[in-house]
Tab-separated table of C-alpha atoms in Angstrom:
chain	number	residue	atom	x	y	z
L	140	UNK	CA	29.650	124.436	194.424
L	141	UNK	CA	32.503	122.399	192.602
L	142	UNK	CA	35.845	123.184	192.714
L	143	UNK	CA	38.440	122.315	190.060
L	144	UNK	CA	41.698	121.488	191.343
L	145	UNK	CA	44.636	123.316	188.964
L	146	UNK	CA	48.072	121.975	188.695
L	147	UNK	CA	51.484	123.410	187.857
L	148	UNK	CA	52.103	122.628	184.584
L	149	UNK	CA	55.666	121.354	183.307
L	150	UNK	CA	57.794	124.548	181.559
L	151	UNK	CA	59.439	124.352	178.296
L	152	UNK	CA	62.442	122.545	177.923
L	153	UNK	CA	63.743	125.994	176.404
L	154	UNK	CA	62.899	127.850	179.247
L	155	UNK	CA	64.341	125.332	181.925
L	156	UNK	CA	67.750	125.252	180.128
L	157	UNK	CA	67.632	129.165	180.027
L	158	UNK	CA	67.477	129.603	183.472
L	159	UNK	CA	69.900	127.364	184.120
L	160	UNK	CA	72.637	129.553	181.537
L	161	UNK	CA	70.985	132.846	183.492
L	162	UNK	CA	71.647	131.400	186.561
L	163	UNK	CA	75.508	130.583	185.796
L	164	UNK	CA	75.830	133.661	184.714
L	165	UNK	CA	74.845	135.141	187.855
L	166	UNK	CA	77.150	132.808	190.056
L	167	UNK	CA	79.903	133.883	187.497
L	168	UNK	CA	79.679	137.567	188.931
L	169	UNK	CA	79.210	136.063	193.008
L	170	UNK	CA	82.584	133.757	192.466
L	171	UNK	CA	84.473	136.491	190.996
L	172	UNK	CA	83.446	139.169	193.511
L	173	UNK	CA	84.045	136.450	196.300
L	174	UNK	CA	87.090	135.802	194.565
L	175	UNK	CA	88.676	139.418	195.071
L	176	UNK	CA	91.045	138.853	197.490
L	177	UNK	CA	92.923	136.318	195.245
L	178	UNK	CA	93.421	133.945	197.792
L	179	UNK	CA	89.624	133.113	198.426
L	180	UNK	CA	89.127	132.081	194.605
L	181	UNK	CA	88.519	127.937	195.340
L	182	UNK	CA	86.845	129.011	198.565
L	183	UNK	CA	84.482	131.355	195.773
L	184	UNK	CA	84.448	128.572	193.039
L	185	UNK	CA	83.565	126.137	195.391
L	186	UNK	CA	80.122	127.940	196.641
L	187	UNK	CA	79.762	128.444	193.171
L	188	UNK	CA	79.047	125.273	192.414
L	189	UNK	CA	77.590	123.975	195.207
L	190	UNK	CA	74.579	126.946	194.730
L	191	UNK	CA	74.701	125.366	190.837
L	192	UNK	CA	74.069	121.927	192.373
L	193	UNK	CA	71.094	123.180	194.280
L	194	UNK	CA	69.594	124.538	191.517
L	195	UNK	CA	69.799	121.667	189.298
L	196	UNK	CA	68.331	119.351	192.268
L	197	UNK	CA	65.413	121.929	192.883
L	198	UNK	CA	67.211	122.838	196.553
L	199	UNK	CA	66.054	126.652	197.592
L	200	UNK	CA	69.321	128.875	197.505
L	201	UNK	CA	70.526	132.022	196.523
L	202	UNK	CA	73.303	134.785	197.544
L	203	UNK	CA	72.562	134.313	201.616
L	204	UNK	CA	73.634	130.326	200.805
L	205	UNK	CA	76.355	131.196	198.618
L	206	UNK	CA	78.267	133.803	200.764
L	207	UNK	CA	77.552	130.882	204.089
L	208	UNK	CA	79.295	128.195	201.944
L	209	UNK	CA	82.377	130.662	201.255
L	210	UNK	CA	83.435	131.257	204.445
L	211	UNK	CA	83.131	127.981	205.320
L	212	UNK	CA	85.212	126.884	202.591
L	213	UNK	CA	87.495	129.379	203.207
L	214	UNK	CA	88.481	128.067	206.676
L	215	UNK	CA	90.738	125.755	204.880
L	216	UNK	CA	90.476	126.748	201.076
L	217	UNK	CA	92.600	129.958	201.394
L	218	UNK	CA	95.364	127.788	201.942
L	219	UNK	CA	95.226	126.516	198.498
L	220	UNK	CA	94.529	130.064	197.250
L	221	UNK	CA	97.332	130.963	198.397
L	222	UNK	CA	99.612	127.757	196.979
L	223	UNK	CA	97.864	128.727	193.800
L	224	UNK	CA	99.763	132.582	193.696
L	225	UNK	CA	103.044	130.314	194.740
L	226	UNK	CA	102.815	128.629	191.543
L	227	UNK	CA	102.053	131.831	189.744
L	228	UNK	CA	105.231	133.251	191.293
L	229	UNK	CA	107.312	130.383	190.406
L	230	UNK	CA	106.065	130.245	186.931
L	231	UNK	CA	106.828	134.017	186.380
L	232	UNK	CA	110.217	133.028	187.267
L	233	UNK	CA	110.305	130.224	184.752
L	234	UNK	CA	109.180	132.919	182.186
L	235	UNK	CA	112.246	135.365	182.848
L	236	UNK	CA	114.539	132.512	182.584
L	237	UNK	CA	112.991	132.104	178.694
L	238	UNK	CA	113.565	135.706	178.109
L	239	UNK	CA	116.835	136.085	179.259
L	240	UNK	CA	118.082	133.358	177.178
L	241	UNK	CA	119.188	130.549	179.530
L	242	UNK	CA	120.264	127.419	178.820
L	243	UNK	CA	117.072	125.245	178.676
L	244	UNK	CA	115.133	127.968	179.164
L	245	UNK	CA	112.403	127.430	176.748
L	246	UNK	CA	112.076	123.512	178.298
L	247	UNK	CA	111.781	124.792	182.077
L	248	UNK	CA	109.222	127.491	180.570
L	249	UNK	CA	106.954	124.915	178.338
L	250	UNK	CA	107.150	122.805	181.710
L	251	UNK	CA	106.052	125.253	184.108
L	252	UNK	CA	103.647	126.253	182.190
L	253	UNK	CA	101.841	123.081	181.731
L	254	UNK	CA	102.134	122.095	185.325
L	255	UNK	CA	100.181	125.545	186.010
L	256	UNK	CA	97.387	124.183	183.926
L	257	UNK	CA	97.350	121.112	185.731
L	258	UNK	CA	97.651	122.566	189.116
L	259	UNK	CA	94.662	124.912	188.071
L	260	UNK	CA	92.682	122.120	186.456
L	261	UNK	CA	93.384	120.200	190.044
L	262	UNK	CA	91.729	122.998	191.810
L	263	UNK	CA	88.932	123.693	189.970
L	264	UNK	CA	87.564	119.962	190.264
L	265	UNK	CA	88.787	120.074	194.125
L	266	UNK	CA	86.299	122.983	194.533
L	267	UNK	CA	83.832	121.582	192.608
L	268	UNK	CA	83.445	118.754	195.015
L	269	UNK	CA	83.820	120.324	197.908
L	270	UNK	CA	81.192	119.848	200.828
L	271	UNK	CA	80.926	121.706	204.373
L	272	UNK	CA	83.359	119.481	206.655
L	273	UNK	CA	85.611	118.237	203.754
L	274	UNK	CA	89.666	118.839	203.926
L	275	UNK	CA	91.164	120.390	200.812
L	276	UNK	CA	93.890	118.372	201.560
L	277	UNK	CA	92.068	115.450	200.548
L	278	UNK	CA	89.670	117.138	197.920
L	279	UNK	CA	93.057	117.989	195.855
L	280	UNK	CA	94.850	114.788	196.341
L	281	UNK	CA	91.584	113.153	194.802
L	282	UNK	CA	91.452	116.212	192.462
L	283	UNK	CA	95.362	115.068	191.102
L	284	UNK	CA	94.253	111.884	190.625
L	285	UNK	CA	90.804	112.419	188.767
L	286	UNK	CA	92.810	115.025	186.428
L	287	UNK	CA	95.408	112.238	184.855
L	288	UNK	CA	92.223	109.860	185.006
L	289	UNK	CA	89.517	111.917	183.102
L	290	UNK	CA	91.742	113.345	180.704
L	291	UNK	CA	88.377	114.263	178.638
L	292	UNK	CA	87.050	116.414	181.704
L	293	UNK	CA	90.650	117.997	182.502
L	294	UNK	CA	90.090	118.894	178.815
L	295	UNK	CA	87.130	120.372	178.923
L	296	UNK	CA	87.941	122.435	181.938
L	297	UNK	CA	91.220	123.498	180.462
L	298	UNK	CA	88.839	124.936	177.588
L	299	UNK	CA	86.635	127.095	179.943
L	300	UNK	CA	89.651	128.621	181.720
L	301	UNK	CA	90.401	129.543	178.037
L	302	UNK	CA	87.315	130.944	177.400
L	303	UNK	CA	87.319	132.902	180.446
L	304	UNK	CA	90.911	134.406	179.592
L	305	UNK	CA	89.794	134.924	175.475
L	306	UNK	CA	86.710	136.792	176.980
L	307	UNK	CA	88.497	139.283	179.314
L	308	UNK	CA	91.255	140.232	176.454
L	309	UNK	CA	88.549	141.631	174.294
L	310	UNK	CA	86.011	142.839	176.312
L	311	UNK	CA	87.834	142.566	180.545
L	312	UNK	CA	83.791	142.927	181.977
L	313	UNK	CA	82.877	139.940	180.165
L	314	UNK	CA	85.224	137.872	181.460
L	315	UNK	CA	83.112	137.738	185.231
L	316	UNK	CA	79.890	135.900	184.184
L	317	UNK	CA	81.805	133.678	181.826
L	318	UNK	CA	83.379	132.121	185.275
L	319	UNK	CA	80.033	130.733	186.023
L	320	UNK	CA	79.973	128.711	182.320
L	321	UNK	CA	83.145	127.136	184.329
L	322	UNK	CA	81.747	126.493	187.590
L	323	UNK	CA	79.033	124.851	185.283
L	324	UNK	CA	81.279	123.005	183.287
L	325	UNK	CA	83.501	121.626	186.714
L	326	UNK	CA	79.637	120.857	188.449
L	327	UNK	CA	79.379	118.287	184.776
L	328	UNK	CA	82.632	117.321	185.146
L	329	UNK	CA	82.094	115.907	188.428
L	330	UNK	CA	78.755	114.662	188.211
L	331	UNK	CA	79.927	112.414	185.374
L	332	UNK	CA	82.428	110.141	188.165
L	333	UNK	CA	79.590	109.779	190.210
L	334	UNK	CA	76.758	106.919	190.634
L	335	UNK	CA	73.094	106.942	190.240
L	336	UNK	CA	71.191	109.573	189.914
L	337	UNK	CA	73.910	112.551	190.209
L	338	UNK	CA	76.194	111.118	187.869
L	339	UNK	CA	74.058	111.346	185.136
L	340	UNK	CA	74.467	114.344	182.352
L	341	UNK	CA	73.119	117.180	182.827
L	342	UNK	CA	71.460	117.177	179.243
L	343	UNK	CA	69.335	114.093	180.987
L	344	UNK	CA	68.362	116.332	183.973
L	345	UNK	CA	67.078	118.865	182.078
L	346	UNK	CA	65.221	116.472	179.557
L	347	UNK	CA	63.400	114.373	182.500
L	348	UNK	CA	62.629	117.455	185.459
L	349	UNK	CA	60.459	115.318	188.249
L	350	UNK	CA	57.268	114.296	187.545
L	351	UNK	CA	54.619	116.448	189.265
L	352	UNK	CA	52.162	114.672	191.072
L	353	UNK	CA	48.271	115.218	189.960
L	354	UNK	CA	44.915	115.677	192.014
L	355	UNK	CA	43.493	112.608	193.952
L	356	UNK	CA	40.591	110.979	191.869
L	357	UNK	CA	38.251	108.423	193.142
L	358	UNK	CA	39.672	105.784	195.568
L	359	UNK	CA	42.888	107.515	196.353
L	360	UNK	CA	44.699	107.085	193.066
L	361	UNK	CA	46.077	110.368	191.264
L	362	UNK	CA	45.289	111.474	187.888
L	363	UNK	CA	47.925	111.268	185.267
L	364	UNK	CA	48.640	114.739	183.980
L	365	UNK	CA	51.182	114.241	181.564
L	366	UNK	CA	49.190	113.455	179.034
């Protein structure tokens, strides 16, 4: 008796780009519960995206991955945590210079608070490239650099932080899966500076998923099924 071979057939496009948003909406709520301590938020964002990357290359992964790659990138990533609340600190000083009226005040305060965005900006695309046995101290020192560079990707970065913050002052829940439309915005941003196959768009990832290979026919060739 004959048996008919059956192969997967290739989803929706719809359906492949709405797991993708369900997906960053889950990560959203794993970085920002990772991210409780404060200091462990790149350490978070930067499992975050790494599980995103897995997903879009077809890698298995899920919250067991995710919570491995945050401790390991907290080894070294709290450290920046930590130099993040530092500038917070020095940038709520800057801000009570403006309101008690001193002299210049409103300069140092439009300063400071630029330089916040940048240094946030810097460590958002740090995490987003980090990879188990990289130095932060390296990751942000290329992160500095890539900011001033890709002004268009600092840009759109600077526009999901926004997002994020515009979220939680109407509604403060929603503000936890909209981190994952970050993460998913940094994972872009980076795979635009990069060669070949990872640098391209995402858009182009999701248009052309991997071809899945057909049955054997007669004298070893397979069967086109795209047909």
């Amino acid at each position: 008796m004959a048996t008919k071979n059956r192969t997967p057939e290739r989803r929706p496009r719809f359906m492949d780009r709405f797991a993708l948003f369900s997906e960053c909406l889950l990560t959203g709520v794993w970085i920002a519960v990772a991210a409780l301590p404060l200091v462990t938020f790149p350490a978070a964002f930067a499992a975050g995206t790494r599980h995103l990357r897995r997903h879009l290359d077809g890698e298995h992964g899920g919250l067991r991955e995710f919570a491995r790659d945050a401790r390991a990138a907290a080894r070294g990533g709290w450290i920046a945590g930590a130099s993040v609340g530092a500038a917070a600190a020095l940038l709520a000083l800057d801000l009570a210079a403006v309101r008690a009226g001193l002299p210049g005040g409103p300069l140092v305060g439009a300063v400071g608070i630029l330089a916040m965005i940048g240094y946030l900006v810097a460590v958002v695309r740090a995490a987003s490239c980090w990879e188990p046995g990289a130095l932060w101290r390296t990751l942000l020192a290329e992160a500095g650099r890539n900011t001033v560079r890709d002004p268009a990707g600092s840009l759109l970065l600077v526009c999901g932080m926004a997002v994020v913050v515009l979220s939680g002052s109407l509604v403060l829940p929603l503000a936890v899966p909209v981190v994952g439309a970050v993460a998913a915005a940094a994972t872009a941003v980076r795979a635009r500076g990069l060669p070949g196959r990872a640098g391209r768009p995402l858009r182009q990832r999701l248009r052309h998923p991997p071809a899945v290979p057909g049955p054997l026919a007669p004298g070893g060739l397979r069967r086109r099924t795209d047909r």
